[in-house]
PDB file of C-alpha atoms in Angstrom:
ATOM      1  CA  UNK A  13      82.059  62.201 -33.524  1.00 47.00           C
ATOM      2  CA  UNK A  14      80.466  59.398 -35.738  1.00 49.00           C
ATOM      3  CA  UNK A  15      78.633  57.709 -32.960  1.00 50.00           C
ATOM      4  CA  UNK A  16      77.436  61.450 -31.247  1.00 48.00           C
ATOM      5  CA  UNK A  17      75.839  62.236 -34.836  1.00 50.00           C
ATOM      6  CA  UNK A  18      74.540  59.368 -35.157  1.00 47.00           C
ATOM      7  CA  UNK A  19      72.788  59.155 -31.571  1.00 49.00           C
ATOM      8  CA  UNK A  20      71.375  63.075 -32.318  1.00 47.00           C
ATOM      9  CA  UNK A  21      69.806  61.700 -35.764  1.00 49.00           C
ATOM     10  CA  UNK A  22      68.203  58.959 -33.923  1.00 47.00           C
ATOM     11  CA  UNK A  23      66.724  61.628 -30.723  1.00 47.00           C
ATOM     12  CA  UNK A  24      65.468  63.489 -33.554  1.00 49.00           C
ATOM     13  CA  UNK A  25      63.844  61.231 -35.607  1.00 49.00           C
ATOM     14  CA  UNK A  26      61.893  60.144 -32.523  1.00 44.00           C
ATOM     15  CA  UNK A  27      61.174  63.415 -31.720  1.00 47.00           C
ATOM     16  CA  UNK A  28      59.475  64.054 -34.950  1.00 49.00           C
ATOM     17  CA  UNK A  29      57.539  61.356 -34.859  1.00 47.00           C
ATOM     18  CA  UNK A  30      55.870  62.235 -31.442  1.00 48.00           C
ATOM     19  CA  UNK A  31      54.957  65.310 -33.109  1.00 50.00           C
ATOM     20  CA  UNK A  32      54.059  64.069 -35.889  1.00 50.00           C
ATOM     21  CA  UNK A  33      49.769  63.849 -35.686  1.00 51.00           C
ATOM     22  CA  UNK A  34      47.325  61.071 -35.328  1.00 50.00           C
ATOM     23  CA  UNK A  35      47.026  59.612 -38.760  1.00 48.00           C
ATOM     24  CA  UNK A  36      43.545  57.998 -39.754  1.00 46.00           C
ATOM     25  CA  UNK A  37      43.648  54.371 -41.823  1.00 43.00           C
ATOM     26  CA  UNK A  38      41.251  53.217 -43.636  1.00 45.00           C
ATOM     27  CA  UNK A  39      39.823  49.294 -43.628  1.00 45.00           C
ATOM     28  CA  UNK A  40      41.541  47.249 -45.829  1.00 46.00           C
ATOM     29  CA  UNK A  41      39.979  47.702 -49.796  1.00 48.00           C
ATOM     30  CA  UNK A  42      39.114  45.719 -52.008  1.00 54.00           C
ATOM     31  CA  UNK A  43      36.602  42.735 -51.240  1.00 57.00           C
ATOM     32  CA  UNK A  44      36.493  44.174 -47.677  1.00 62.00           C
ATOM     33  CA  UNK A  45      35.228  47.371 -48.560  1.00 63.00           C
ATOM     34  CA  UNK A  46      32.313  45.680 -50.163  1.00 57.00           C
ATOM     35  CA  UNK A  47      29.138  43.365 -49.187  1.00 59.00           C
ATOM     36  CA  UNK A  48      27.172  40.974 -51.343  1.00 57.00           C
ATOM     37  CA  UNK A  49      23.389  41.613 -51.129  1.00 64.00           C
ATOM     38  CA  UNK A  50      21.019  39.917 -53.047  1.00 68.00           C
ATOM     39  CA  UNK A  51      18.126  42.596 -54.077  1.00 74.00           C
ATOM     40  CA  UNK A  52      14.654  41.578 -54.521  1.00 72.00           C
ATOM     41  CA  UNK A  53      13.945  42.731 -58.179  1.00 77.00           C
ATOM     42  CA  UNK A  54       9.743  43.547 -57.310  1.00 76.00           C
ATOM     43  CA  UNK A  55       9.397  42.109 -61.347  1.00 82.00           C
ATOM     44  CA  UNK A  56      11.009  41.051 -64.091  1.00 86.00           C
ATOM     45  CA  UNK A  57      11.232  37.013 -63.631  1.00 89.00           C
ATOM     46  CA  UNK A  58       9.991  37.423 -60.292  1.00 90.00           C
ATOM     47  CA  UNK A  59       6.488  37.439 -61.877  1.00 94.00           C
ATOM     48  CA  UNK A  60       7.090  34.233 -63.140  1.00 94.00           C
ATOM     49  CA  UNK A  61       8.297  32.941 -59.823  1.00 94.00           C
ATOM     50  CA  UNK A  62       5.273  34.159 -58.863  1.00 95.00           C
ATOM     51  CA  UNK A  63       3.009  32.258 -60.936  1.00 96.00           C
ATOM     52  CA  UNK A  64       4.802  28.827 -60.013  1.00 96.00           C
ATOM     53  CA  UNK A  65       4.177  29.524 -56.390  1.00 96.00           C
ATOM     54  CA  UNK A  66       0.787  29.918 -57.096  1.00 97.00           C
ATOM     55  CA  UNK A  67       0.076  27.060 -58.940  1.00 97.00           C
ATOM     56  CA  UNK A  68       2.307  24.386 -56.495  1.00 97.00           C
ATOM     57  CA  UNK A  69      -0.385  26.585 -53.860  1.00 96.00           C
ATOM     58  CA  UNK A  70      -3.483  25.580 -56.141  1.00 96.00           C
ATOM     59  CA  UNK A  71      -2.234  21.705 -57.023  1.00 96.00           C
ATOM     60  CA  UNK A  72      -1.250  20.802 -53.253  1.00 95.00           C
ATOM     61  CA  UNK A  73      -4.147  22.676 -50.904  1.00 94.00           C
ATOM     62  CA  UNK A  74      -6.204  21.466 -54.003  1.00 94.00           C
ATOM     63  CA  UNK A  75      -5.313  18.198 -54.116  1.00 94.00           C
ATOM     64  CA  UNK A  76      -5.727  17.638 -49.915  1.00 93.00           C
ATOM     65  CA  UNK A  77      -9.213  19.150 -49.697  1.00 88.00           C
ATOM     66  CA  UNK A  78     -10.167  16.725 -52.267  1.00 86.00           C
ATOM     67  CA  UNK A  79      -9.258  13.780 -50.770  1.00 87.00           C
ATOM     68  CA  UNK A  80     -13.308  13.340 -49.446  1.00 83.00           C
ATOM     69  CA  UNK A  81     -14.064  12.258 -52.970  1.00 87.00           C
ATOM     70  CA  UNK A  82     -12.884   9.070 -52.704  1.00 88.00           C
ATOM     71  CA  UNK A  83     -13.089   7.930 -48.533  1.00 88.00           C
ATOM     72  CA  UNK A  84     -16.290   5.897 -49.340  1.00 88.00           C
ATOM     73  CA  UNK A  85     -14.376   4.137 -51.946  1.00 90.00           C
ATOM     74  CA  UNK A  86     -11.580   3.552 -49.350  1.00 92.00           C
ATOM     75  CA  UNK A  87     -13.654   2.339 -46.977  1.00 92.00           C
ATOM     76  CA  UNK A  88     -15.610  -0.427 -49.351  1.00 91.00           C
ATOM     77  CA  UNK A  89     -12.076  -1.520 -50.444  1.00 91.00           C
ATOM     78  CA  UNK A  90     -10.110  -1.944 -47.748  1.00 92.00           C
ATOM     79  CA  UNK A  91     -13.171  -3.189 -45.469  1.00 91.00           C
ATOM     80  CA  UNK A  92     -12.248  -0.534 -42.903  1.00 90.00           C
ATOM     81  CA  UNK A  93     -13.888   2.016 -40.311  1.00 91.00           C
ATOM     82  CA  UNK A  94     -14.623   5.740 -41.357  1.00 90.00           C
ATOM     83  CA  UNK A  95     -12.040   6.807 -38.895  1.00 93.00           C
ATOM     84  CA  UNK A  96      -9.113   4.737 -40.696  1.00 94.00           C
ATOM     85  CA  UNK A  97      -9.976   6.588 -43.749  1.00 93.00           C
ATOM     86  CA  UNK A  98      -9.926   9.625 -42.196  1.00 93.00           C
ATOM     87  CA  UNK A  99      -6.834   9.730 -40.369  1.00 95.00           C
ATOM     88  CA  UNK A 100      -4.746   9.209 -43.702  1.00 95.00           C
ATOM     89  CA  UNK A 101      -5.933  12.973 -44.517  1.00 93.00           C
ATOM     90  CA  UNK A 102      -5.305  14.068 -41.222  1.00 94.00           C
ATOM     91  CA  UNK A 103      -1.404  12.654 -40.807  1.00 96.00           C
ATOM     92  CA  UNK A 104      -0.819  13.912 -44.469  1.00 95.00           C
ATOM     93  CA  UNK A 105      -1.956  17.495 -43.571  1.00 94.00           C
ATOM     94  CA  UNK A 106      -0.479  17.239 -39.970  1.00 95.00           C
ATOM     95  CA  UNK A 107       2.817  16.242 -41.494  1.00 96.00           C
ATOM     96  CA  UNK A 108       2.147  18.603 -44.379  1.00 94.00           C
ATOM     97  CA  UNK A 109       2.331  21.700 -41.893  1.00 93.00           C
ATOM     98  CA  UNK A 110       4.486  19.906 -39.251  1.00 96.00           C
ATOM     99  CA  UNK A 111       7.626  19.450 -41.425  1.00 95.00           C
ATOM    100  CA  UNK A 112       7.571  23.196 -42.068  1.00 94.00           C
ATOM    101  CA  UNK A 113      10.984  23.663 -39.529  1.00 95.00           C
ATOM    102  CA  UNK A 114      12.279  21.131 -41.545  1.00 95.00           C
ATOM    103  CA  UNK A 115      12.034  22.632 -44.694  1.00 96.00           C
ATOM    104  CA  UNK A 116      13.058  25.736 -43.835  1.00 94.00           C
ATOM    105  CA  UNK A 117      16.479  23.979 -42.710  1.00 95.00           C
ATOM    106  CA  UNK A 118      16.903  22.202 -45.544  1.00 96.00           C
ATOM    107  CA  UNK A 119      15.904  25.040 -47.466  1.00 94.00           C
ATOM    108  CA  UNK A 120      18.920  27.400 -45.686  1.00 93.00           C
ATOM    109  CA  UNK A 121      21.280  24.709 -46.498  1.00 93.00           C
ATOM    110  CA  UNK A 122      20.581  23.325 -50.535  1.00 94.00           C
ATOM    111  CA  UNK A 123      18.214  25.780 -51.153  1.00 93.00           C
ATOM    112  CA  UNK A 124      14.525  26.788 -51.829  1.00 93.00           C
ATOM    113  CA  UNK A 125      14.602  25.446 -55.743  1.00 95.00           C
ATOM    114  CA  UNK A 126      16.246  22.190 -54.628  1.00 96.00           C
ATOM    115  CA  UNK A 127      14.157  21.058 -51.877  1.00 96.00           C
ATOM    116  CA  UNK A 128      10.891  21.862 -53.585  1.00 96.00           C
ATOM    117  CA  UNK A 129      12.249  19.864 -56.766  1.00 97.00           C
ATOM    118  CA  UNK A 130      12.937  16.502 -53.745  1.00 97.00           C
ATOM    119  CA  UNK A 131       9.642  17.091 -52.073  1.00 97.00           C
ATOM    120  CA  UNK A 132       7.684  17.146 -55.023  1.00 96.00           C
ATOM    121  CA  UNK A 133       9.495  14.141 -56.359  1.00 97.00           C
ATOM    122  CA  UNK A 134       8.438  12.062 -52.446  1.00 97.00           C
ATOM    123  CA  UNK A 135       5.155  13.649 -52.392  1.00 97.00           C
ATOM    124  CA  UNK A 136       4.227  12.322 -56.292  1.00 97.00           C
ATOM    125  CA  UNK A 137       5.930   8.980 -55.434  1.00 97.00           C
ATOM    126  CA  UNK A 138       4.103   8.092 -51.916  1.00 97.00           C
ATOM    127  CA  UNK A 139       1.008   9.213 -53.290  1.00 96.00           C
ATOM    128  CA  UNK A 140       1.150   6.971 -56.608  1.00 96.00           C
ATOM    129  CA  UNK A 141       2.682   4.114 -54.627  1.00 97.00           C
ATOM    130  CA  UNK A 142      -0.190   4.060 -52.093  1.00 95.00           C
ATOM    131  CA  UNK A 143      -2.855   3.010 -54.868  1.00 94.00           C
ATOM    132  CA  UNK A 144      -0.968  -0.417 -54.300  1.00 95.00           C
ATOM    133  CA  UNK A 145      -1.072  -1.050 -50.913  1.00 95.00           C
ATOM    134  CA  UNK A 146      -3.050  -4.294 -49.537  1.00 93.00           C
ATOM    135  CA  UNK A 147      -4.165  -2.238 -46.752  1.00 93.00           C
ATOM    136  CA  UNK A 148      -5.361   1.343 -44.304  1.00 95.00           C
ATOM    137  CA  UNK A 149      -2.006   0.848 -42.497  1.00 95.00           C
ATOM    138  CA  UNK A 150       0.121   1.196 -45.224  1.00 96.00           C
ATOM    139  CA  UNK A 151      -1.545   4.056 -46.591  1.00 95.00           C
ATOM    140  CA  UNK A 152      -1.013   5.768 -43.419  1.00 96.00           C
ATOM    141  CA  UNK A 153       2.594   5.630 -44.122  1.00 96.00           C
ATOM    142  CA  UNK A 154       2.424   6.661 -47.746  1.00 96.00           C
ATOM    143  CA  UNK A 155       0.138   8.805 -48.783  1.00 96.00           C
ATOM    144  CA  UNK A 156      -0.326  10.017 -44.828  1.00 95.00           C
ATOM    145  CA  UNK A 157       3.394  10.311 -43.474  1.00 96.00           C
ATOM    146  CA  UNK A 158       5.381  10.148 -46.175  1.00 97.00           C
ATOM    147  CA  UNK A 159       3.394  12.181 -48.942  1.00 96.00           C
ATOM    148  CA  UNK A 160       2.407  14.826 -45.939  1.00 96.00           C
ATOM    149  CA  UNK A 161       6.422  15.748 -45.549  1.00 97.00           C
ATOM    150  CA  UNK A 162       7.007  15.885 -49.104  1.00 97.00           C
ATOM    151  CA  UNK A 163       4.452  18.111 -49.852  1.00 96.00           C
ATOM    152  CA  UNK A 164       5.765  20.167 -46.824  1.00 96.00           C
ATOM    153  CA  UNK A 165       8.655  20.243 -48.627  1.00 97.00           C
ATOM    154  CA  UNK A 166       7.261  21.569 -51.738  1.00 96.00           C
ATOM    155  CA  UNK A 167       4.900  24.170 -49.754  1.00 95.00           C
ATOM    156  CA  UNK A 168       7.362  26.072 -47.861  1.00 94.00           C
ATOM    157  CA  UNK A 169       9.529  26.923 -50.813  1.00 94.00           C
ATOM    158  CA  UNK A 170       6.899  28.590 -52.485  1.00 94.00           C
ATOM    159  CA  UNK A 171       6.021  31.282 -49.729  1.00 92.00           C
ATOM    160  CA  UNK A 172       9.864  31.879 -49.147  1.00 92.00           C
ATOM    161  CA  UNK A 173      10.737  32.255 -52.701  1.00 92.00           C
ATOM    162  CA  UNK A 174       7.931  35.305 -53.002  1.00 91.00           C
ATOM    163  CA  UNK A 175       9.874  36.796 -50.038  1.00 86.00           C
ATOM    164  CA  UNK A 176      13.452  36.636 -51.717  1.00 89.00           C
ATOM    165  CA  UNK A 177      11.719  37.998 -55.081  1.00 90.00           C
ATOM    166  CA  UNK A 178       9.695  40.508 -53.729  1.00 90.00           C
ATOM    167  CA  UNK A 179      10.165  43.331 -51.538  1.00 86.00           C
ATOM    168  CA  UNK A 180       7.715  46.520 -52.567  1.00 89.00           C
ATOM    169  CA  UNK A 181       5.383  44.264 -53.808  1.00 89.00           C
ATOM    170  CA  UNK A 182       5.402  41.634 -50.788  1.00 88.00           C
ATOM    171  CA  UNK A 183       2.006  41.799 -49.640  1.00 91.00           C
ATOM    172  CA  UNK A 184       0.450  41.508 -52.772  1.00 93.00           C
ATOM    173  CA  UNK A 185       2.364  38.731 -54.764  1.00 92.00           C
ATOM    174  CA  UNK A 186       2.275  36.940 -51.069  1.00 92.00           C
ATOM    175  CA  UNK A 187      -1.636  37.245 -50.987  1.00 94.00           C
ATOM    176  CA  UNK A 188      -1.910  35.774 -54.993  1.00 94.00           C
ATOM    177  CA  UNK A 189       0.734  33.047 -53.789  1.00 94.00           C
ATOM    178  CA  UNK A 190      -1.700  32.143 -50.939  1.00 93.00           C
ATOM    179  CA  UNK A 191      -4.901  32.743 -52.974  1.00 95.00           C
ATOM    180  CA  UNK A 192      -3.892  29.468 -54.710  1.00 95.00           C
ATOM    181  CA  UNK A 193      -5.015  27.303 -51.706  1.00 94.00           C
ATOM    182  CA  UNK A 194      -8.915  28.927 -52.939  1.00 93.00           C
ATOM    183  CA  UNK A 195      -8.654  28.247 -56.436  1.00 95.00           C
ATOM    184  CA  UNK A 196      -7.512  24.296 -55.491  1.00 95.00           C
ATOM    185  CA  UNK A 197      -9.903  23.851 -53.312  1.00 91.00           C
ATOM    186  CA  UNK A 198     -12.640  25.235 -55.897  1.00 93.00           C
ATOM    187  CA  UNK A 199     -11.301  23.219 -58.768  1.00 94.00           C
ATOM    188  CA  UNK A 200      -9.948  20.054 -57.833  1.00 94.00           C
ATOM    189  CA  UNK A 201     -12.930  18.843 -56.049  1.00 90.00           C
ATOM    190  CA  UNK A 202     -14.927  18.764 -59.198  1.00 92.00           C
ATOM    191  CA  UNK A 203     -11.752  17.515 -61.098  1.00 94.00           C
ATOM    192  CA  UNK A 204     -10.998  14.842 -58.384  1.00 93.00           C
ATOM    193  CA  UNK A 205     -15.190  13.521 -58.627  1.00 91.00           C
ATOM    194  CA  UNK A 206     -14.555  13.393 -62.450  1.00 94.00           C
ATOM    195  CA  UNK A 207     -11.545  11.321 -62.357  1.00 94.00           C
ATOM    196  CA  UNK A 208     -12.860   8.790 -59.904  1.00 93.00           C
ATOM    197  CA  UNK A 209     -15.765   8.504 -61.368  1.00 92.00           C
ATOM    198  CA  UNK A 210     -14.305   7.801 -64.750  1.00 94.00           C
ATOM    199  CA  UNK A 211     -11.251   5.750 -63.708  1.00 94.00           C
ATOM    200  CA  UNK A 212     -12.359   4.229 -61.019  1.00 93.00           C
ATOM    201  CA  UNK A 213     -10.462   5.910 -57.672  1.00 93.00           C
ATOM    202  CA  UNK A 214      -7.159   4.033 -58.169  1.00 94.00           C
ATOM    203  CA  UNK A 215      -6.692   5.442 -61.431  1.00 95.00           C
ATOM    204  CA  UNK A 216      -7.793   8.738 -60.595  1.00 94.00           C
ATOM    205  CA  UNK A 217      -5.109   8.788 -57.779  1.00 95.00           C
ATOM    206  CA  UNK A 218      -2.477   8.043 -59.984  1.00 96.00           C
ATOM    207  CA  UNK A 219      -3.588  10.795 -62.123  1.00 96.00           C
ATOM    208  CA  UNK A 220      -3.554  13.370 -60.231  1.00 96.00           C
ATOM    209  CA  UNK A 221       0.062  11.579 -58.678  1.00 96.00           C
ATOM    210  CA  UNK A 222       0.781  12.801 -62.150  1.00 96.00           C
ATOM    211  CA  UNK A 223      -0.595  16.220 -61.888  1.00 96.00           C
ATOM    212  CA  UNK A 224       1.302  16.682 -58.305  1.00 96.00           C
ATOM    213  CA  UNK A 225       4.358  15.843 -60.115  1.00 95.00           C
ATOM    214  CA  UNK A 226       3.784  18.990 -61.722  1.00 95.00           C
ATOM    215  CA  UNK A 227       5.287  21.021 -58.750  1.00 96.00           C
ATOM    216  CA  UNK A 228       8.603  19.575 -59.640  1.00 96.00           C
ATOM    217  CA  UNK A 229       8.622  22.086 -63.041  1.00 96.00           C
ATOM    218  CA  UNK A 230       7.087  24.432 -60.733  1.00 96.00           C
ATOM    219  CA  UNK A 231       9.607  24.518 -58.486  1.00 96.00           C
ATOM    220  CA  UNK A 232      12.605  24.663 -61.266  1.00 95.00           C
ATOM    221  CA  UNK A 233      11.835  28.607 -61.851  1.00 95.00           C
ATOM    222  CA  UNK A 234      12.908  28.912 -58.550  1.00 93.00           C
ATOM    223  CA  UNK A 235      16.362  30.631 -59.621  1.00 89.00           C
ATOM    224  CA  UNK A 236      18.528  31.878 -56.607  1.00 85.00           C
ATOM    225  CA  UNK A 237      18.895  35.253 -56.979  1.00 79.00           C
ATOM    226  CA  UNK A 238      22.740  36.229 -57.919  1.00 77.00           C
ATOM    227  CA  UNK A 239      24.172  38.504 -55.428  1.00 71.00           C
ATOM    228  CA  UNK A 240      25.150  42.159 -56.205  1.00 67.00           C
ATOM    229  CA  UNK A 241      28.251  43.797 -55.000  1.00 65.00           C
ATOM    230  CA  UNK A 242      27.611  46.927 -53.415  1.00 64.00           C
ATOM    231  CA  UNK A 243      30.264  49.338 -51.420  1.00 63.00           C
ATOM    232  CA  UNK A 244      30.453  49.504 -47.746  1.00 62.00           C
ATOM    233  CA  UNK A 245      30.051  52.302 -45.388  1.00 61.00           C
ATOM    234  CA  UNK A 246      33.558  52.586 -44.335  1.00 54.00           C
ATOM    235  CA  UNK A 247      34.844  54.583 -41.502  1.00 51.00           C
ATOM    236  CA  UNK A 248      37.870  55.772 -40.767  1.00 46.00           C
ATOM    237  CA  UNK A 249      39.945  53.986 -37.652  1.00 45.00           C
ATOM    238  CA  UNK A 250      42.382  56.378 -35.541  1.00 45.00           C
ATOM    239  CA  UNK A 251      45.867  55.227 -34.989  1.00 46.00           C
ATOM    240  CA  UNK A 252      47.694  56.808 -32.081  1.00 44.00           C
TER     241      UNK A 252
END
C-alpha cells in the first residue's frame, strides 16, 4: 500500500507541475542589473578642462608656425642649405599629425591625462636638447622626429578630452579648443622674434622648451571622469 501511495504522490506532483504556467525570471540583480556610464557634465570642471586644451592648442600650433623666425639663423650656424632647415619643420609637423593613431592607442590604454603629461615631457626635452647638437642631421631627429611625436602626443589628448567633457556643448567648447591653433600662431611669432633677438636663437629655443613644458600642467586637469552607476533596462526571460 506504501509503495502504491507513494507512486500516486509522485504522478501527481508531475502532473501539477505540467500545469503549472510558464513562469518569467528575471536577470540576475545586483551589479548585473546595472551599467557604468561615464556622463559628460557640459560644465562644472569641464570648463577648466576646457581652458587647458586651449592653451596646449595655442603653445604647440604656436610654437610650430614660429619656427621661420629663426631658419636664417640655422642656416648661418650650421653652414647648411635652406632645404635642411626646412625639413626639420616639416618632419616635426609630419610626425606631429602622423603619430595621431598612436596616441589615440596609447590614449585607450593609460589614458588621455597620462599620455599628454609623457608627450609633453619628450616634446620639451627633444626640443631643448636640439639647441646642442653639432649639426642639421641631428636636429632632424630631435626637434624633427622626436619632438614631432611628442607633441602628437600632447595634441590628441586635448581634442578627446573636450569630447569626454562635453556633450550639449560639443561644438562649441571643440571650436574654442581648436581656436587655440589662431591665437598661437598670432602670438608666438612676435614672442618667438623677441626672444631670438634678445637671446640669441639658442636661448630663445630653450625658452620657449620651457614654455612647451607648460602643456605638462596643462595636461594634469585632465581628470578621468568617474563613472556613474545607472540601472539597466531589464527584460523579463520566459522559462518553459
Amino acid at each position: 500500500m506504501t509503495n502504491k501511495s507513494k507512486s500516486k504522490s509522485k504522478t501527481t506532483s508531475v502532473a501539477e507541475k505540467e500545469k503549472k504556467p510558464p513562469t518569467k525570471v528575471s536577470e540576475p540583480e545586483d551589479d548585473e542589473e546595472y551599467d557604468y556610464i561615464k556622463i559628460p557634465p557640459d560644465g562644472g570642471f569641464g570648463w577648466v578642462v576646457l581652458v587647458a586644451c586651449f592653451l596646449i592648442n595655442m603653445i604647440i600650433d604656436g610654437f610650430l608656425y614660429a619656427f621661420g623666425a629663426i631658419s636664417d639663423d640655422l642656416k648661418s650656424h650650421y653652414k647648411c642649405q635652406e632645404w635642411a632647415v626646412s625639413l626639420v619643420i616639416s618632419l616635426a609637423c609630419s610626425c606631429y599629425l602622423l603619430s595621431a593613431p598612436l596616441a589615440s592607442a596609447l590614449c585607450n590604454k593609460w589614458g588621455c591625462r597620462l599620455i599628454g603629461i609623457i608627450g609633453g615631457i619628450i616634446a620639451a626635452v627633444a626640443v631643448a636638447a636640439s639647441v646642442f647638437v653639432p649639426n642639421i642631421q641631428l636636429m632632424w631627429l630631435l626637434f624633427g622626429f622626436i619632438g614631432g611625436i611628442g607633441m602628437g602626443l600632447v595634441y590628441l589628448p586635448s581634442i578627446v578630452m573636450v569630447g569626454y567633457y562635453f556633450d550639449k556643448k560639443r561644438a562649441i567648447a571643440t571650436g574654442i579648443v581648436t581656436a587655440g591653433t589662431g591665437i598661437g600662431s598670432i602670438t608666438f611669432g612676435p614672442l618667438s622674434r623677441f626672444l631670438f633677438d634678445r637671446f640669441g636663437w639658442k636661448n630663445g629655443l630653450l625658452i620657449l622648451a620651457v614654455i612647451l613644458l607648460g602643456c605638462v600642467i596643462c595636461c594634469a586637469f585632465m581628470q578621468p571622469l568617474k563613472p556613474v552607476r545607472k540601472r539597466r533596462i531589464m527584460h523579463d526571460v520566459e522559462l518553459s
